[in-house]
PDB file of C-alpha atoms in Angstrom:
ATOM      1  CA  UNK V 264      16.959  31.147   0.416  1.00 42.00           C
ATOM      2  CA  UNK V 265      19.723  29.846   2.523  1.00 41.00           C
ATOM      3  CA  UNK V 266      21.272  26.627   2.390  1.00 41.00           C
ATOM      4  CA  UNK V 267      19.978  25.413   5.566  1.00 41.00           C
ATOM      5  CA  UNK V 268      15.884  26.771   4.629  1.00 38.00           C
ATOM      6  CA  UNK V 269      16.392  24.474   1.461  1.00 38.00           C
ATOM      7  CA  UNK V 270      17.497  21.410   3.268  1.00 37.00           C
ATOM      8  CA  UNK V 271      14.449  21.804   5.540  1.00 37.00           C
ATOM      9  CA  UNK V 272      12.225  22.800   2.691  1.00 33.00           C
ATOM     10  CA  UNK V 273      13.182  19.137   1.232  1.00 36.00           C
ATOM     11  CA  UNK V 274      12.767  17.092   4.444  1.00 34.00           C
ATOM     12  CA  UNK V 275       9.372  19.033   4.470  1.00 32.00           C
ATOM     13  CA  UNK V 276       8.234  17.759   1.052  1.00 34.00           C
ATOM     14  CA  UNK V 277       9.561  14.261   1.653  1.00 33.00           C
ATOM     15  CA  UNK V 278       7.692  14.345   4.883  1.00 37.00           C
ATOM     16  CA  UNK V 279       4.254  15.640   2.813  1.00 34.00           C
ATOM     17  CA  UNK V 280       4.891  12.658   0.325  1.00 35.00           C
ATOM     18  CA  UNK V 281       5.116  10.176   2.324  1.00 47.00           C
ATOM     19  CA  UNK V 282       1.881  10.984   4.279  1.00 43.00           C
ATOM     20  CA  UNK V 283       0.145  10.800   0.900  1.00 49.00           C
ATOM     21  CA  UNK V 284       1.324   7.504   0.175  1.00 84.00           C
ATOM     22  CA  UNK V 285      -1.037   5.702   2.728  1.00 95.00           C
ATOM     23  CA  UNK V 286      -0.333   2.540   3.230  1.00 97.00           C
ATOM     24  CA  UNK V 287      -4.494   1.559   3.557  1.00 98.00           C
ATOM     25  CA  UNK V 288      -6.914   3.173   1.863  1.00 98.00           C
ATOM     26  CA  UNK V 289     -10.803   3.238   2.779  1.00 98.00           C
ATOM     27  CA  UNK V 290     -13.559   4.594   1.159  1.00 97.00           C
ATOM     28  CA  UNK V 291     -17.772   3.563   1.420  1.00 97.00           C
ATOM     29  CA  UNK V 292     -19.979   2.825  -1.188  1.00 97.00           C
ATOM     30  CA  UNK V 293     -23.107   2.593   0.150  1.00 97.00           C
ATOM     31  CA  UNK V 294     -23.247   0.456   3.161  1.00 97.00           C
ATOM     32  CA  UNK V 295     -20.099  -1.285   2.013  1.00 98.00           C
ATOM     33  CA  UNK V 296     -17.059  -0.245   3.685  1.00 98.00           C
ATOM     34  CA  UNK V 297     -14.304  -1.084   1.606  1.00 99.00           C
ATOM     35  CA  UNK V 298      -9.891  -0.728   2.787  1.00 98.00           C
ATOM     36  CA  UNK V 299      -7.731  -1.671   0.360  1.00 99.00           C
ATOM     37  CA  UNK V 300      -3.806  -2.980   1.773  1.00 98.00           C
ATOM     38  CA  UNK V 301      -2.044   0.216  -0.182  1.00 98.00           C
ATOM     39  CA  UNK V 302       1.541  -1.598  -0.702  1.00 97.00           C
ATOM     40  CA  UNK V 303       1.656  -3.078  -3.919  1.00 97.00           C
ATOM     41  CA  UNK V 304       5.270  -2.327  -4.747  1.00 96.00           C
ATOM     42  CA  UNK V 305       6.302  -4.319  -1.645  1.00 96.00           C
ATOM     43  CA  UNK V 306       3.099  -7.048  -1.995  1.00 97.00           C
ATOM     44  CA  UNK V 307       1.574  -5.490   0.540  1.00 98.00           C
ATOM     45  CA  UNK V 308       3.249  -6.955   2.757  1.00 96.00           C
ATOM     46  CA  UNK V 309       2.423  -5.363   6.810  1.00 96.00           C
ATOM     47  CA  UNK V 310       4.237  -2.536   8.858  1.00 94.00           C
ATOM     48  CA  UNK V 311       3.522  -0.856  11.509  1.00 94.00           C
ATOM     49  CA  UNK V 312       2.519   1.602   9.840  1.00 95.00           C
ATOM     50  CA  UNK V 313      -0.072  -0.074   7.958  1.00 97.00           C
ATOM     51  CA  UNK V 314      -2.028  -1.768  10.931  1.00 97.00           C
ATOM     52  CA  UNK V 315      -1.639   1.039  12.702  1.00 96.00           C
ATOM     53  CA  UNK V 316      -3.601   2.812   9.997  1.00 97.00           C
ATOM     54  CA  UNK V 317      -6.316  -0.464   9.990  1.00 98.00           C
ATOM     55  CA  UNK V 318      -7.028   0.320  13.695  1.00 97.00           C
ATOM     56  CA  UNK V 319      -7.686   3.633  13.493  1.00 97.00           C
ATOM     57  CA  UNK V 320     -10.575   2.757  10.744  1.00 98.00           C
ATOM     58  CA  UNK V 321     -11.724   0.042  12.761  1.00 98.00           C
ATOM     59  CA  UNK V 322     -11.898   2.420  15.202  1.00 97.00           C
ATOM     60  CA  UNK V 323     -14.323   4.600  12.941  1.00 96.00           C
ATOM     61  CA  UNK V 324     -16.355   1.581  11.485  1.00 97.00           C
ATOM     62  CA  UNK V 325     -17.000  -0.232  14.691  1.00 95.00           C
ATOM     63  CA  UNK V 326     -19.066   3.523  15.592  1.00 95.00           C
ATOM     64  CA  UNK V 327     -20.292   3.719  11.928  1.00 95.00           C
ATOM     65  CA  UNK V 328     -23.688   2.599  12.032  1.00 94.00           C
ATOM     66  CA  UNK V 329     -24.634   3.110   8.053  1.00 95.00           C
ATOM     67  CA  UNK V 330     -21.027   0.765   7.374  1.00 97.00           C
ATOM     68  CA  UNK V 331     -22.949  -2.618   7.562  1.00 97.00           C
ATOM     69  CA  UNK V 332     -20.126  -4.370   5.194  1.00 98.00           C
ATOM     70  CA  UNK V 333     -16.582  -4.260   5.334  1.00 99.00           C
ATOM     71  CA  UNK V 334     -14.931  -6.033   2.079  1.00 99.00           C
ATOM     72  CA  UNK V 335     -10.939  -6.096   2.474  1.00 99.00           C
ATOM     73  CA  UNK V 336      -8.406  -6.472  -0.390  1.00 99.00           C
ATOM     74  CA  UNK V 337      -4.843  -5.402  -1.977  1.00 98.00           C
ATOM     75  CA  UNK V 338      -3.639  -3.472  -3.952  1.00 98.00           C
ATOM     76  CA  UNK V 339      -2.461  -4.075  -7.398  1.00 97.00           C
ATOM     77  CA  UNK V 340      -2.344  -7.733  -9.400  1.00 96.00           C
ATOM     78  CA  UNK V 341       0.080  -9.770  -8.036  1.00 97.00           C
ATOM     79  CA  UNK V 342      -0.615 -10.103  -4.354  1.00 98.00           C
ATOM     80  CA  UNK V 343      -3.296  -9.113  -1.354  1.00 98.00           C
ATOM     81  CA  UNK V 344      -1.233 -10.044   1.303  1.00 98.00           C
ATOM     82  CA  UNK V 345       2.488 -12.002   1.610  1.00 97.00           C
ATOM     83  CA  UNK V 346       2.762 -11.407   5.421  1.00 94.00           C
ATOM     84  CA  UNK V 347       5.415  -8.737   7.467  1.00 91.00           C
ATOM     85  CA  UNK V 348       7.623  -6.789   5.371  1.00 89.00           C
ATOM     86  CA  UNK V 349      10.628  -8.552   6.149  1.00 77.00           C
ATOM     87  CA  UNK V 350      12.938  -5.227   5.928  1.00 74.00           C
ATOM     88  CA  UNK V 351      10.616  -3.759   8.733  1.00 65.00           C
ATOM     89  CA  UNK V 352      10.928  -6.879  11.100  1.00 54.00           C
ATOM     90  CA  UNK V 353      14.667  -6.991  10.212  1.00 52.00           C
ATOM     91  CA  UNK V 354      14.601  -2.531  11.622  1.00 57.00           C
ATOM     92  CA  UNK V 355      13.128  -3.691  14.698  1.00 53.00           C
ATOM     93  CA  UNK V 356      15.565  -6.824  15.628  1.00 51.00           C
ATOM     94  CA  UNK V 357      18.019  -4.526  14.721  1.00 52.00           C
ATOM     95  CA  UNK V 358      17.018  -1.439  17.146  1.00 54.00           C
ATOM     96  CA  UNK V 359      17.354  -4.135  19.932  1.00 55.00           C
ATOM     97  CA  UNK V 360      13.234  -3.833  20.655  1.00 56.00           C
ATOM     98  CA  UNK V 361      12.698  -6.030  23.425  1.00 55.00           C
ATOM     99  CA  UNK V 362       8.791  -5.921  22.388  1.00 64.00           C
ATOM    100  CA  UNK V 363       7.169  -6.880  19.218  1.00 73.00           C
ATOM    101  CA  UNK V 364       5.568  -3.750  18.078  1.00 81.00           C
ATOM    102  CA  UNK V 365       4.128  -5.391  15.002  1.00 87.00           C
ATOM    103  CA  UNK V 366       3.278  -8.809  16.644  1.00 85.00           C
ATOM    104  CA  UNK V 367       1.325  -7.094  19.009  1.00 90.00           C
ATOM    105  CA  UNK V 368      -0.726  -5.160  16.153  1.00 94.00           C
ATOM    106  CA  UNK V 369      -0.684  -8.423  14.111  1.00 94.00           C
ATOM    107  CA  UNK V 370      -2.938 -10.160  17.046  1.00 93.00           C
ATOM    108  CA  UNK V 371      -5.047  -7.057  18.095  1.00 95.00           C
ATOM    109  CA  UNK V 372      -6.338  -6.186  14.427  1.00 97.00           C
ATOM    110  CA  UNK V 373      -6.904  -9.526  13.200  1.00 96.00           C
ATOM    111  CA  UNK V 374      -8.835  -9.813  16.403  1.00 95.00           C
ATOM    112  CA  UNK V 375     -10.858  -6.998  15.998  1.00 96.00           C
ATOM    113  CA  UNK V 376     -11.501  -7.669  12.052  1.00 96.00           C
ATOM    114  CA  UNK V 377     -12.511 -11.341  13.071  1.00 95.00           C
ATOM    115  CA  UNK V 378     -15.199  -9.532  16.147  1.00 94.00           C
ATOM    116  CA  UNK V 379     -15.957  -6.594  13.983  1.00 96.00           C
ATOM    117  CA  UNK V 380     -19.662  -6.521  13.946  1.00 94.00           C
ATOM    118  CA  UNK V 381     -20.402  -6.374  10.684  1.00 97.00           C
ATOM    119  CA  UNK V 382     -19.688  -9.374   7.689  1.00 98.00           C
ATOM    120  CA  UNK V 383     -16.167  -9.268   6.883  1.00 98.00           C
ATOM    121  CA  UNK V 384     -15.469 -10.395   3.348  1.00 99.00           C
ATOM    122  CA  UNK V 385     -12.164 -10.829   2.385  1.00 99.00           C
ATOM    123  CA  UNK V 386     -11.455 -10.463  -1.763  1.00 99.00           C
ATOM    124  CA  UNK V 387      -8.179 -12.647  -2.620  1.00 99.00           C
ATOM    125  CA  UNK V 388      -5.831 -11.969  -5.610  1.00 99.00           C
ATOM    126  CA  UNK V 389      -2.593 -12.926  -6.634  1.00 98.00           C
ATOM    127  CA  UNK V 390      -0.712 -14.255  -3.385  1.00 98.00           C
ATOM    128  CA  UNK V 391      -1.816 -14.779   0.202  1.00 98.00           C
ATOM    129  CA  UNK V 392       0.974 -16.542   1.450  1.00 98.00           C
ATOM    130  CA  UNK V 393       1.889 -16.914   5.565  1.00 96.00           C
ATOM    131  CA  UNK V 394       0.621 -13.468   7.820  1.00 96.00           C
ATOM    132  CA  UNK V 395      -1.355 -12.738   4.700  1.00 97.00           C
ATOM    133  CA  UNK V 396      -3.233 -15.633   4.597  1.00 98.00           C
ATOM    134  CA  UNK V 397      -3.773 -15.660   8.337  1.00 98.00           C
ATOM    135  CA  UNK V 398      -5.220 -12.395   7.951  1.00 98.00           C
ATOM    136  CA  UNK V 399      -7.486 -13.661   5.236  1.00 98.00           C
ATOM    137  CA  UNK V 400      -9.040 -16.234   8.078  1.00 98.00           C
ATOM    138  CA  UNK V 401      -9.643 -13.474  10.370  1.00 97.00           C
ATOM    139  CA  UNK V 402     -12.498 -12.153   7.560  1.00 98.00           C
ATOM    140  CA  UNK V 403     -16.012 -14.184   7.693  1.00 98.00           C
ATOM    141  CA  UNK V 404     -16.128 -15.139   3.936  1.00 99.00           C
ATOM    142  CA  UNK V 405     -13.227 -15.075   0.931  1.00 99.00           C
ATOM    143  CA  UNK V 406     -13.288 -14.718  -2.012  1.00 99.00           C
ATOM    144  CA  UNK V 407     -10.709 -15.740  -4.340  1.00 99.00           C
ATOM    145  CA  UNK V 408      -9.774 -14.977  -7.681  1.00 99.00           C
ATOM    146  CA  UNK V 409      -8.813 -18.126  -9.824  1.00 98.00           C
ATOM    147  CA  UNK V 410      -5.295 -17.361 -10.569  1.00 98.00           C
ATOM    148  CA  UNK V 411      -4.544 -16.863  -6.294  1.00 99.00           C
ATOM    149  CA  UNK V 412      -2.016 -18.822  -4.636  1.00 98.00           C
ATOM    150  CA  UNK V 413      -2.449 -19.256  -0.982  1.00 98.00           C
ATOM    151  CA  UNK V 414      -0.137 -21.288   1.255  1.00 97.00           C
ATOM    152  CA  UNK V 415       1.771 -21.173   4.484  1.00 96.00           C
ATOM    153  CA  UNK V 416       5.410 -21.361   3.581  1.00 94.00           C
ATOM    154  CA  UNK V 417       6.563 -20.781   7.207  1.00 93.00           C
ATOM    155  CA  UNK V 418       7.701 -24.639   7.258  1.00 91.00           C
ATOM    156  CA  UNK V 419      10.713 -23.835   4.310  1.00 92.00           C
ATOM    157  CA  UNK V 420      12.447 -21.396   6.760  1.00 90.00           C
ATOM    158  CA  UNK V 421      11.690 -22.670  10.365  1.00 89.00           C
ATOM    159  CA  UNK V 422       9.187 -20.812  11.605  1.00 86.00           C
ATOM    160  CA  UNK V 423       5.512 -21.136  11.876  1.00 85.00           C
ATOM    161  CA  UNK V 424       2.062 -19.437  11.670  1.00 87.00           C
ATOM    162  CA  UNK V 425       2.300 -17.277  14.487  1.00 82.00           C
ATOM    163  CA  UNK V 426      -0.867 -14.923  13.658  1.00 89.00           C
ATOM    164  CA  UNK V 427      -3.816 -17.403  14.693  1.00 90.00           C
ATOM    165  CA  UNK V 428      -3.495 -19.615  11.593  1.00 91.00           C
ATOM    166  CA  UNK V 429      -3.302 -22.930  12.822  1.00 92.00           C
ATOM    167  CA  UNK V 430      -6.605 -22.375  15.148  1.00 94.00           C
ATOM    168  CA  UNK V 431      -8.416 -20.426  12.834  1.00 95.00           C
ATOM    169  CA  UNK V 432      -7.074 -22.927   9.723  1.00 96.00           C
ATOM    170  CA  UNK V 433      -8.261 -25.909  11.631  1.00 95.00           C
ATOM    171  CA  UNK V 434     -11.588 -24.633  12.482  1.00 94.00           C
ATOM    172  CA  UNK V 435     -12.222 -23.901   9.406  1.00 95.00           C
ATOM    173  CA  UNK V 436     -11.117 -26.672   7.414  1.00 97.00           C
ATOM    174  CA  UNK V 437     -10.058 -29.358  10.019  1.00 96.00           C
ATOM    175  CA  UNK V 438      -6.819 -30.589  11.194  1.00 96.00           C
ATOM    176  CA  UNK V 439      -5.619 -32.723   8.280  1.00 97.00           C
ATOM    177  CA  UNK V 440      -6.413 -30.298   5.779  1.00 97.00           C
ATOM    178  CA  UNK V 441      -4.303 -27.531   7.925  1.00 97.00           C
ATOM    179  CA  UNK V 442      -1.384 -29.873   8.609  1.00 97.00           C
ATOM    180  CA  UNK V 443      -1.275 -30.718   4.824  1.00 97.00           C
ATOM    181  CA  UNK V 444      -0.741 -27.171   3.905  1.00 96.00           C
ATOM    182  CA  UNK V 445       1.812 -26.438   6.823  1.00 96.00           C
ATOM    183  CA  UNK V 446       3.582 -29.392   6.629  1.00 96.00           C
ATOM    184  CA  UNK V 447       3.955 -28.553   2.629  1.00 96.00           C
ATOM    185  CA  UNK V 448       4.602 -24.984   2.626  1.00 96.00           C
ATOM    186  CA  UNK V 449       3.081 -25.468  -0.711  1.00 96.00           C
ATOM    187  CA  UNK V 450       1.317 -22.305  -2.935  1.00 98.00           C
ATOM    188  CA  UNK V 451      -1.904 -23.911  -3.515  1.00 98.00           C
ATOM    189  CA  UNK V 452      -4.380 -22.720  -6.745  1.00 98.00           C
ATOM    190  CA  UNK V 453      -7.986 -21.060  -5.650  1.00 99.00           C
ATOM    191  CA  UNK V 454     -10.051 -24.256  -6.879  1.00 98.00           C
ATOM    192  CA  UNK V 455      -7.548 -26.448  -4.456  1.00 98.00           C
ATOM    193  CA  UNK V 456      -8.310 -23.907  -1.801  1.00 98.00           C
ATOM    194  CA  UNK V 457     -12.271 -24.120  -2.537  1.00 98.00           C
ATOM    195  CA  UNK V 458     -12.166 -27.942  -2.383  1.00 98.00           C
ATOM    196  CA  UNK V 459     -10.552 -27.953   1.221  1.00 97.00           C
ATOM    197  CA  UNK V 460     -13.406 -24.672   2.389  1.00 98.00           C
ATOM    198  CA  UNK V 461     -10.687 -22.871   2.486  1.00 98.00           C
ATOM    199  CA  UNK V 462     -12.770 -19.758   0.295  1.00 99.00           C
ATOM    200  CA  UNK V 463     -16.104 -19.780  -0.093  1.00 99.00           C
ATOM    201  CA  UNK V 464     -15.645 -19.260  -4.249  1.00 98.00           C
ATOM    202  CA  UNK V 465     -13.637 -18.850  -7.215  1.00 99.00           C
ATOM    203  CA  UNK V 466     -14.305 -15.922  -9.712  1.00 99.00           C
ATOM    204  CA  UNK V 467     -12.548 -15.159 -12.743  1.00 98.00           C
ATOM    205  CA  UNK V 468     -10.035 -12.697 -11.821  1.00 98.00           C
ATOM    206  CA  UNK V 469     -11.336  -9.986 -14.189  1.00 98.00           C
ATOM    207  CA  UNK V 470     -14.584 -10.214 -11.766  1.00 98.00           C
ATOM    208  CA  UNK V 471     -13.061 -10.285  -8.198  1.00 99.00           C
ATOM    209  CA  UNK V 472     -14.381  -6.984  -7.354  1.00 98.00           C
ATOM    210  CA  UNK V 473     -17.081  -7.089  -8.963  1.00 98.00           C
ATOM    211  CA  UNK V 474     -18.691 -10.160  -7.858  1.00 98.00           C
ATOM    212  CA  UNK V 475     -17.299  -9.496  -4.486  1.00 99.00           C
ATOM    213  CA  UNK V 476     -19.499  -5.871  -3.916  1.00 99.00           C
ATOM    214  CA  UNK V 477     -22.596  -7.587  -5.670  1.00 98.00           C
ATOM    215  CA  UNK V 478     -22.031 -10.142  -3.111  1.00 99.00           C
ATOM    216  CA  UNK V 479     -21.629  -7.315  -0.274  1.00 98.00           C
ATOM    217  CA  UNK V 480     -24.521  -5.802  -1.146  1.00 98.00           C
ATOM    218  CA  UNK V 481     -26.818  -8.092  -0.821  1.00 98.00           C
ATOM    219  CA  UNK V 482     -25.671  -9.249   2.771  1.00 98.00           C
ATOM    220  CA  UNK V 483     -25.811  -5.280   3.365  1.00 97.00           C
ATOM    221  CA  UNK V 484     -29.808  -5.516   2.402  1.00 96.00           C
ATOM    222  CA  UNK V 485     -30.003  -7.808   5.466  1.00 95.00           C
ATOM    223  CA  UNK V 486     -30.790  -6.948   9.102  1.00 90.00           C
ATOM    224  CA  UNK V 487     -27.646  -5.581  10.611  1.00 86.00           C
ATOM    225  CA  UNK V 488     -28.547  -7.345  14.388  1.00 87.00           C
ATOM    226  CA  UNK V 489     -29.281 -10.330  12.663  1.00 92.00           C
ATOM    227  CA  UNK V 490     -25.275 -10.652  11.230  1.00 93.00           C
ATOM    228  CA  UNK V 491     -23.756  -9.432  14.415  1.00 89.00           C
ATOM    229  CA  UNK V 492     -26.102 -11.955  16.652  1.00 91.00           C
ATOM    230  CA  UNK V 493     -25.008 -14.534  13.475  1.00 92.00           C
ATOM    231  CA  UNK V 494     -21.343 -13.868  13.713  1.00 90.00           C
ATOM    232  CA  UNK V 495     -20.770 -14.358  17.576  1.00 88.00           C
ATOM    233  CA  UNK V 496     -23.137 -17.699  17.777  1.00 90.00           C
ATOM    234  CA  UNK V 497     -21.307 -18.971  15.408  1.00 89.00           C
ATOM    235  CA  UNK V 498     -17.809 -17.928  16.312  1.00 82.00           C
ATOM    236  CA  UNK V 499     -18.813 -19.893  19.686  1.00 83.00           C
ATOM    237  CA  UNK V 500     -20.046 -22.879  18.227  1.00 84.00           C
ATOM    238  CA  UNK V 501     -16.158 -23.490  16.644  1.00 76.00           C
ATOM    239  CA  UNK V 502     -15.138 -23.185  20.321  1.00 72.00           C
ATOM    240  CA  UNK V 503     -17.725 -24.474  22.434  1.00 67.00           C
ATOM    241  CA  UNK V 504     -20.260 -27.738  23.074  1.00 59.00           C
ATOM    242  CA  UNK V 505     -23.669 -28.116  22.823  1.00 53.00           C
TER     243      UNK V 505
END
C-alpha cells in the first residue's frame, strides 16, 4: 500500500467515526419517542450539526403516527443542555458568515418541538443553563431532577436570551419571576424552579427517567386528537383574549 492509499485510508476511518458518533440519538419504546442530546463530553452543548440531526427526526415523527410521545433529554450526568458550543459559534464568526447558520436552526427547531403535535416532555438533569434552558421551554412539560441547576446567565457576559426565552419564560411563569432570573444570571436548584412553575416536578435524580416514561406513558394511553387539539388551544390562550 502506497503512502498516499494510507493517508486516504485514515481520512476514511476518521470520516466513518465520526458519523458514528451522532450527536442525537432516537429510539421508540412503544408510543414514546425518545432523542437523547448525544454531547456529553462538551455538555451537550448545540451545533449545527446536532439540530440539523433534530430536524431531520422531527421530520420523521411529525409523519409517525404510532410516536404519540416525544420525551427529550441529555446525555450523561452533569448537564442536558448549556446552550451553543461556544467553539462552533466562535468557527462561524471566524469564517466571516454573514448569516447565522445555527441561529436560524436554533428558532426553527425549537419552533417545531414547541408545535410538534404530540406532548413534548422535556427530562432535566444536571445543567440547563441559557440556549439550553430556552430549549427546555419549547417542550410542553419538564421534568427535573433534584440536583438540576437552571438559569439564564446571559446577563454576566452582555448578552441575552436570544432563543424565545424571555416570551416563552414570561408566559410561563410571569414577568417578575423571568426578570428575577435574567436580571440574576443566577443557577437556580429544581425545587426553586418548581416553586416559580418553572417544571412541573422534582424527582430524585436516580428516577428521572424512570418517572419521566411512566409519566409518558400514560399521556400516550390518551387520545392522540385530543393532545394535539389541547396543545394549540392552549398555546393560543398565552397569546390571545377571550
Amino acid at each position: 500500500m502506497t503512502k498516499e492509499h494510507e493517508e486516504e485510508m485514515a481520512v476514511s476511518d476518521e470520516q466513518v467515526e465520526n458519523a458514528e458518533e451522532s450527536p442525537v440519538l432516537y429510539e421508540r419504546d412503544g408510543a414514546v419517542g425518545v432523542l437523547t442530546l448525544n454531547r456529553p463530553k462538551a455538555l451537550n452543548s448545540m451545533t449545527v450539526a446536532m439540530l440539523e440531526t433534530i430536524g431531520h427526526l422531527l421530520d420523521d415523527i411529525e409523519t409517525d403516527p404510532d410516536t404519540r410521545v416525544l420525551v427529550l433529554t441529555g446525555a450523561g450526568e452533569k448537564a442536558f443542555c448549556v446552550g451553543a458550543d461556544l467553539k462552533s459559534r466562535g468557527k462561524e464568526f471566524e469564517a466571516g458568515l454573514i448569516h447565522d447558520p445555527l441561529g436560524l436552526l436554533v428558532r426553527s427547531v425549537f419552533g417545531r418541538l414547541e408545535n410538534l403535535h404530540v406532548p413534548v416532555i422535556v427530562a432535566i438533569r444536571g445543567y440547563a443553563l441559557g440556549g439550553g434552558l430556552e430549549l427546555a421551554l419549547a417542550g410542553d412539560l419538564r421534568i427535573a431532577a433534584e440536583g438540576a441547576r437552571l438559569g439564564f446567565p446571559e446577563a454576566k457576559v452582555g448578552s441575552l436570551p436570544g432563543a424565545g426565552g424571555t416570551q416563552r419564560a414570561t408566559r410561563l411563569i410571569g414577568p417578575g419571576f423571568t426578570k428575577e432570573l435574567m436580571f440574576t444570571a443566577d443557577h437556580i436548584s429544581a425545587q426553586h424552579a418548581l416553586s416559580m412553575g418553572l417544571v412541573n416536578r422534582v424527582v430524585p435524580d436516580e428516577d428521572l427517567m424512570e418517572e419521566t416514561m411512566k409519566l409518558a406513558r400514560r399521556i400516550a394511553s390518551r387520545a392522540p386528537l385530543s393532545h394535539d387539539r389541547v396543545k394549540a388551544l392552549v398555546t393560543r390562550a398565552t397569546e390571545t383574549d377571550l
